[in-house]
PDB file of C-alpha atoms in Angstrom:
ATOM      1  CA  UNK A 244      -2.593   2.601 -30.854  1.00 74.00           C
ATOM      2  CA  UNK A 245      -0.356   2.742 -27.965  1.00 88.00           C
ATOM      3  CA  UNK A 246      -2.804   3.511 -25.131  1.00 90.00           C
ATOM      4  CA  UNK A 247      -5.617   5.490 -23.752  1.00 91.00           C
ATOM      5  CA  UNK A 248      -6.386   8.693 -22.108  1.00 91.00           C
ATOM      6  CA  UNK A 249      -8.977   8.121 -19.331  1.00 92.00           C
ATOM      7  CA  UNK A 250     -10.524  10.768 -17.035  1.00 91.00           C
ATOM      8  CA  UNK A 251     -12.108  10.075 -13.607  1.00 93.00           C
ATOM      9  CA  UNK A 252     -13.783  12.505 -11.285  1.00 92.00           C
ATOM     10  CA  UNK A 253     -12.101  13.196  -7.957  1.00 94.00           C
ATOM     11  CA  UNK A 254     -15.606  12.711  -6.421  1.00 95.00           C
ATOM     12  CA  UNK A 255     -15.618   9.138  -7.720  1.00 95.00           C
ATOM     13  CA  UNK A 256     -12.328   8.178  -6.732  1.00 97.00           C
ATOM     14  CA  UNK A 257     -12.571   9.705  -3.152  1.00 98.00           C
ATOM     15  CA  UNK A 258     -16.129  10.068  -2.139  1.00 97.00           C
ATOM     16  CA  UNK A 259     -15.572  10.316   1.389  1.00 97.00           C
ATOM     17  CA  UNK A 260     -12.487  11.963   3.316  1.00 95.00           C
ATOM     18  CA  UNK A 261      -9.953   9.465   3.659  1.00 93.00           C
ATOM     19  CA  UNK A 262     -11.981   6.630   1.788  1.00 97.00           C
ATOM     20  CA  UNK A 263     -10.800   5.814  -1.890  1.00 98.00           C
ATOM     21  CA  UNK A 264     -12.698   3.891  -4.473  1.00 98.00           C
ATOM     22  CA  UNK A 265      -9.418   2.710  -6.551  1.00 98.00           C
ATOM     23  CA  UNK A 266     -11.150  -0.286  -8.116  1.00 98.00           C
ATOM     24  CA  UNK A 267     -12.213   1.661 -11.727  1.00 97.00           C
ATOM     25  CA  UNK A 268      -8.567   2.779 -12.098  1.00 97.00           C
ATOM     26  CA  UNK A 269      -6.992  -0.439 -11.014  1.00 98.00           C
ATOM     27  CA  UNK A 270      -9.243  -2.516 -13.459  1.00 97.00           C
ATOM     28  CA  UNK A 271      -8.352  -0.292 -16.191  1.00 97.00           C
ATOM     29  CA  UNK A 272      -4.697  -0.278 -15.480  1.00 97.00           C
ATOM     30  CA  UNK A 273      -4.852  -4.157 -15.215  1.00 97.00           C
ATOM     31  CA  UNK A 274      -6.598  -4.434 -18.633  1.00 96.00           C
ATOM     32  CA  UNK A 275      -4.061  -2.005 -20.258  1.00 96.00           C
ATOM     33  CA  UNK A 276      -1.136  -4.227 -18.794  1.00 95.00           C
ATOM     34  CA  UNK A 277      -2.884  -7.294 -20.246  1.00 95.00           C
ATOM     35  CA  UNK A 278      -2.960  -5.765 -23.759  1.00 95.00           C
ATOM     36  CA  UNK A 279       0.401  -4.130 -23.477  1.00 95.00           C
ATOM     37  CA  UNK A 280      -0.939  -0.584 -23.426  1.00 95.00           C
ATOM     38  CA  UNK A 281      -0.480   2.584 -21.408  1.00 96.00           C
ATOM     39  CA  UNK A 282      -2.886   4.763 -19.750  1.00 96.00           C
ATOM     40  CA  UNK A 283      -2.828   8.581 -19.260  1.00 94.00           C
ATOM     41  CA  UNK A 284      -4.722   9.154 -16.172  1.00 94.00           C
ATOM     42  CA  UNK A 285      -6.482  12.166 -15.582  1.00 91.00           C
ATOM     43  CA  UNK A 286      -8.389  13.412 -12.602  1.00 91.00           C
ATOM     44  CA  UNK A 287     -11.158  15.974 -13.118  1.00 88.00           C
ATOM     45  CA  UNK A 288     -12.533  18.517 -10.438  1.00 86.00           C
ATOM     46  CA  UNK A 289     -14.774  20.335 -12.420  1.00 83.00           C
ATOM     47  CA  UNK A 290     -16.749  20.283 -15.815  1.00 78.00           C
ATOM     48  CA  UNK A 291     -16.460  16.428 -16.761  1.00 79.00           C
ATOM     49  CA  UNK A 292     -19.762  14.979 -15.013  1.00 77.00           C
ATOM     50  CA  UNK A 293     -22.333  17.218 -16.017  1.00 78.00           C
ATOM     51  CA  UNK A 294     -25.048  14.797 -14.415  1.00 83.00           C
ATOM     52  CA  UNK A 295     -23.702  15.691 -10.848  1.00 83.00           C
ATOM     53  CA  UNK A 296     -23.270  19.193  -8.861  1.00 84.00           C
ATOM     54  CA  UNK A 297     -19.377  18.972  -9.044  1.00 89.00           C
ATOM     55  CA  UNK A 298     -16.542  16.592  -9.824  1.00 91.00           C
ATOM     56  CA  UNK A 299     -15.236  17.562  -6.653  1.00 93.00           C
ATOM     57  CA  UNK A 300     -16.196  15.437  -3.767  1.00 96.00           C
ATOM     58  CA  UNK A 301     -19.293  16.708  -1.590  1.00 94.00           C
ATOM     59  CA  UNK A 302     -17.482  16.482   1.613  1.00 97.00           C
ATOM     60  CA  UNK A 303     -14.969  19.181  -0.090  1.00 95.00           C
ATOM     61  CA  UNK A 304     -17.741  21.225  -1.236  1.00 92.00           C
ATOM     62  CA  UNK A 305     -19.588  21.284   1.902  1.00 93.00           C
ATOM     63  CA  UNK A 306     -16.516  22.273   3.837  1.00 92.00           C
ATOM     64  CA  UNK A 307     -15.169  25.660   4.105  1.00 88.00           C
ATOM     65  CA  UNK A 308     -13.948  25.708   0.791  1.00 92.00           C
ATOM     66  CA  UNK A 309     -14.976  28.677  -1.441  1.00 92.00           C
ATOM     67  CA  UNK A 310     -16.717  27.799  -4.618  1.00 90.00           C
ATOM     68  CA  UNK A 311     -17.997  29.272  -7.833  1.00 86.00           C
ATOM     69  CA  UNK A 312     -21.422  28.452  -9.228  1.00 84.00           C
ATOM     70  CA  UNK A 313     -22.149  27.985 -12.713  1.00 80.00           C
ATOM     71  CA  UNK A 314     -24.603  26.830 -15.225  1.00 79.00           C
ATOM     72  CA  UNK A 315     -23.628  23.971 -17.997  1.00 77.00           C
ATOM     73  CA  UNK A 316     -24.919  24.568 -21.728  1.00 77.00           C
ATOM     74  CA  UNK A 317     -28.366  22.712 -20.687  1.00 82.00           C
ATOM     75  CA  UNK A 318     -29.002  25.307 -17.843  1.00 84.00           C
ATOM     76  CA  UNK A 319     -28.101  22.900 -14.911  1.00 86.00           C
ATOM     77  CA  UNK A 320     -26.368  24.206 -11.705  1.00 86.00           C
ATOM     78  CA  UNK A 321     -23.129  23.310 -10.688  1.00 85.00           C
ATOM     79  CA  UNK A 322     -20.281  24.139  -8.259  1.00 86.00           C
ATOM     80  CA  UNK A 323     -16.492  24.140  -8.626  1.00 86.00           C
ATOM     81  CA  UNK A 324     -14.002  24.979  -5.958  1.00 88.00           C
ATOM     82  CA  UNK A 325     -12.125  28.170  -6.183  1.00 87.00           C
ATOM     83  CA  UNK A 326      -8.636  26.618  -6.777  1.00 84.00           C
ATOM     84  CA  UNK A 327      -6.646  29.013  -4.798  1.00 86.00           C
ATOM     85  CA  UNK A 328      -8.639  28.501  -1.731  1.00 90.00           C
ATOM     86  CA  UNK A 329      -6.196  27.334   1.098  1.00 92.00           C
ATOM     87  CA  UNK A 330      -8.451  24.682   2.463  1.00 94.00           C
ATOM     88  CA  UNK A 331      -9.245  23.507  -1.152  1.00 93.00           C
ATOM     89  CA  UNK A 332      -5.522  23.312  -1.732  1.00 92.00           C
ATOM     90  CA  UNK A 333      -4.762  21.140   1.271  1.00 95.00           C
ATOM     91  CA  UNK A 334      -7.582  18.569   0.655  1.00 95.00           C
ATOM     92  CA  UNK A 335      -6.333  18.610  -2.873  1.00 93.00           C
ATOM     93  CA  UNK A 336      -2.909  18.092  -1.938  1.00 94.00           C
ATOM     94  CA  UNK A 337      -3.628  15.172   0.338  1.00 96.00           C
ATOM     95  CA  UNK A 338      -5.478  13.349  -2.398  1.00 96.00           C
ATOM     96  CA  UNK A 339      -2.729  13.941  -4.985  1.00 94.00           C
ATOM     97  CA  UNK A 340      -0.124  12.626  -2.496  1.00 95.00           C
ATOM     98  CA  UNK A 341      -2.315   9.527  -1.753  1.00 97.00           C
ATOM     99  CA  UNK A 342      -2.878   8.854  -5.586  1.00 96.00           C
ATOM    100  CA  UNK A 343       0.886   9.254  -6.116  1.00 95.00           C
ATOM    101  CA  UNK A 344       1.624   6.713  -3.531  1.00 96.00           C
ATOM    102  CA  UNK A 345      -0.743   4.296  -4.938  1.00 97.00           C
ATOM    103  CA  UNK A 346       0.279   4.608  -8.468  1.00 96.00           C
ATOM    104  CA  UNK A 347       3.811   5.752  -8.661  1.00 93.00           C
ATOM    105  CA  UNK A 348       5.868   3.422 -10.699  1.00 92.00           C
ATOM    106  CA  UNK A 349       3.052   1.597 -12.135  1.00 96.00           C
ATOM    107  CA  UNK A 350       4.228   0.385 -15.504  1.00 94.00           C
ATOM    108  CA  UNK A 351       0.777   0.706 -17.177  1.00 95.00           C
ATOM    109  CA  UNK A 352       0.584   4.553 -16.636  1.00 95.00           C
ATOM    110  CA  UNK A 353       2.168   6.609 -19.259  1.00 95.00           C
ATOM    111  CA  UNK A 354       1.366   9.675 -17.279  1.00 92.00           C
ATOM    112  CA  UNK A 355      -1.082  11.489 -15.012  1.00 89.00           C
ATOM    113  CA  UNK A 356      -2.710  14.546 -16.156  1.00 83.00           C
ATOM    114  CA  UNK A 357      -3.393  16.514 -13.037  1.00 76.00           C
ATOM    115  CA  UNK A 358      -3.743  20.114 -11.891  1.00 61.00           C
ATOM    116  CA  UNK A 359      -5.075  21.743  -9.077  1.00 48.00           C
ATOM    117  CA  UNK A 360      -8.120  22.695 -10.887  1.00 54.00           C
ATOM    118  CA  UNK A 361      -9.567  23.526 -14.149  1.00 52.00           C
ATOM    119  CA  UNK A 362     -12.581  22.217 -16.293  1.00 52.00           C
ATOM    120  CA  UNK A 363     -12.015  18.533 -16.968  1.00 50.00           C
ATOM    121  CA  UNK A 364      -8.573  18.838 -15.109  1.00 49.00           C
ATOM    122  CA  UNK A 365      -7.453  20.949 -18.241  1.00 50.00           C
ATOM    123  CA  UNK A 366      -6.404  24.493 -18.619  1.00 49.00           C
ATOM    124  CA  UNK A 367      -9.802  25.956 -18.762  1.00 52.00           C
ATOM    125  CA  UNK A 368      -9.903  27.503 -15.315  1.00 51.00           C
ATOM    126  CA  UNK A 369     -13.326  28.948 -15.179  1.00 55.00           C
ATOM    127  CA  UNK A 370     -16.402  27.573 -17.198  1.00 57.00           C
ATOM    128  CA  UNK A 371     -18.535  29.532 -19.365  1.00 56.00           C
ATOM    129  CA  UNK A 372     -20.361  31.846 -17.020  1.00 53.00           C
ATOM    130  CA  UNK A 373     -23.740  33.996 -17.623  1.00 51.00           C
ATOM    131  CA  UNK A 374     -21.894  36.977 -16.240  1.00 50.00           C
ATOM    132  CA  UNK A 375     -18.605  38.643 -16.858  1.00 51.00           C
ATOM    133  CA  UNK A 376     -15.812  38.182 -14.484  1.00 52.00           C
ATOM    134  CA  UNK A 377     -14.613  41.487 -13.115  1.00 54.00           C
ATOM    135  CA  UNK A 378     -13.680  43.066  -9.745  1.00 53.00           C
ATOM    136  CA  UNK A 379     -17.107  44.266  -9.300  1.00 56.00           C
ATOM    137  CA  UNK A 380     -19.066  40.918  -9.476  1.00 54.00           C
ATOM    138  CA  UNK A 381     -16.161  38.408  -8.368  1.00 57.00           C
ATOM    139  CA  UNK A 382     -17.361  38.169  -4.884  1.00 58.00           C
ATOM    140  CA  UNK A 383     -20.942  37.468  -6.122  1.00 57.00           C
ATOM    141  CA  UNK A 384     -19.721  34.557  -8.108  1.00 55.00           C
ATOM    142  CA  UNK A 385     -18.330  32.753  -4.979  1.00 58.00           C
ATOM    143  CA  UNK A 386     -20.680  30.843  -2.905  1.00 51.00           C
TER     144      UNK A 386
END
């Protein structure tokens, strides 16, 4: 085994605007370096932490960012940002720049798996919803 893929939620890493909690990532990178391993670092904005309302920080969700509401397989309510919303993109861009400034050239990082959205940071852009997505009900999905 050459390393590990680790997912952190944006909410955990950036709990308040301009405040970061890098310690979990830092500790993982230190441990990886000590064992001559590498890390694929992933940041999730939706669908990873089903115990909370969103992987996106509350301060983002509570701003003017458009969101989409959905239920997980257990029926619990969640929200995720609409990824093309300009306010969301500005906040996400600020986070990505700060993440890059901190971890660019870190030898323990193999790569950073990051997108502007998607469930668990991946290509599934919209979680399974209880209503079909079409032009007629698209506005009803936004909250």
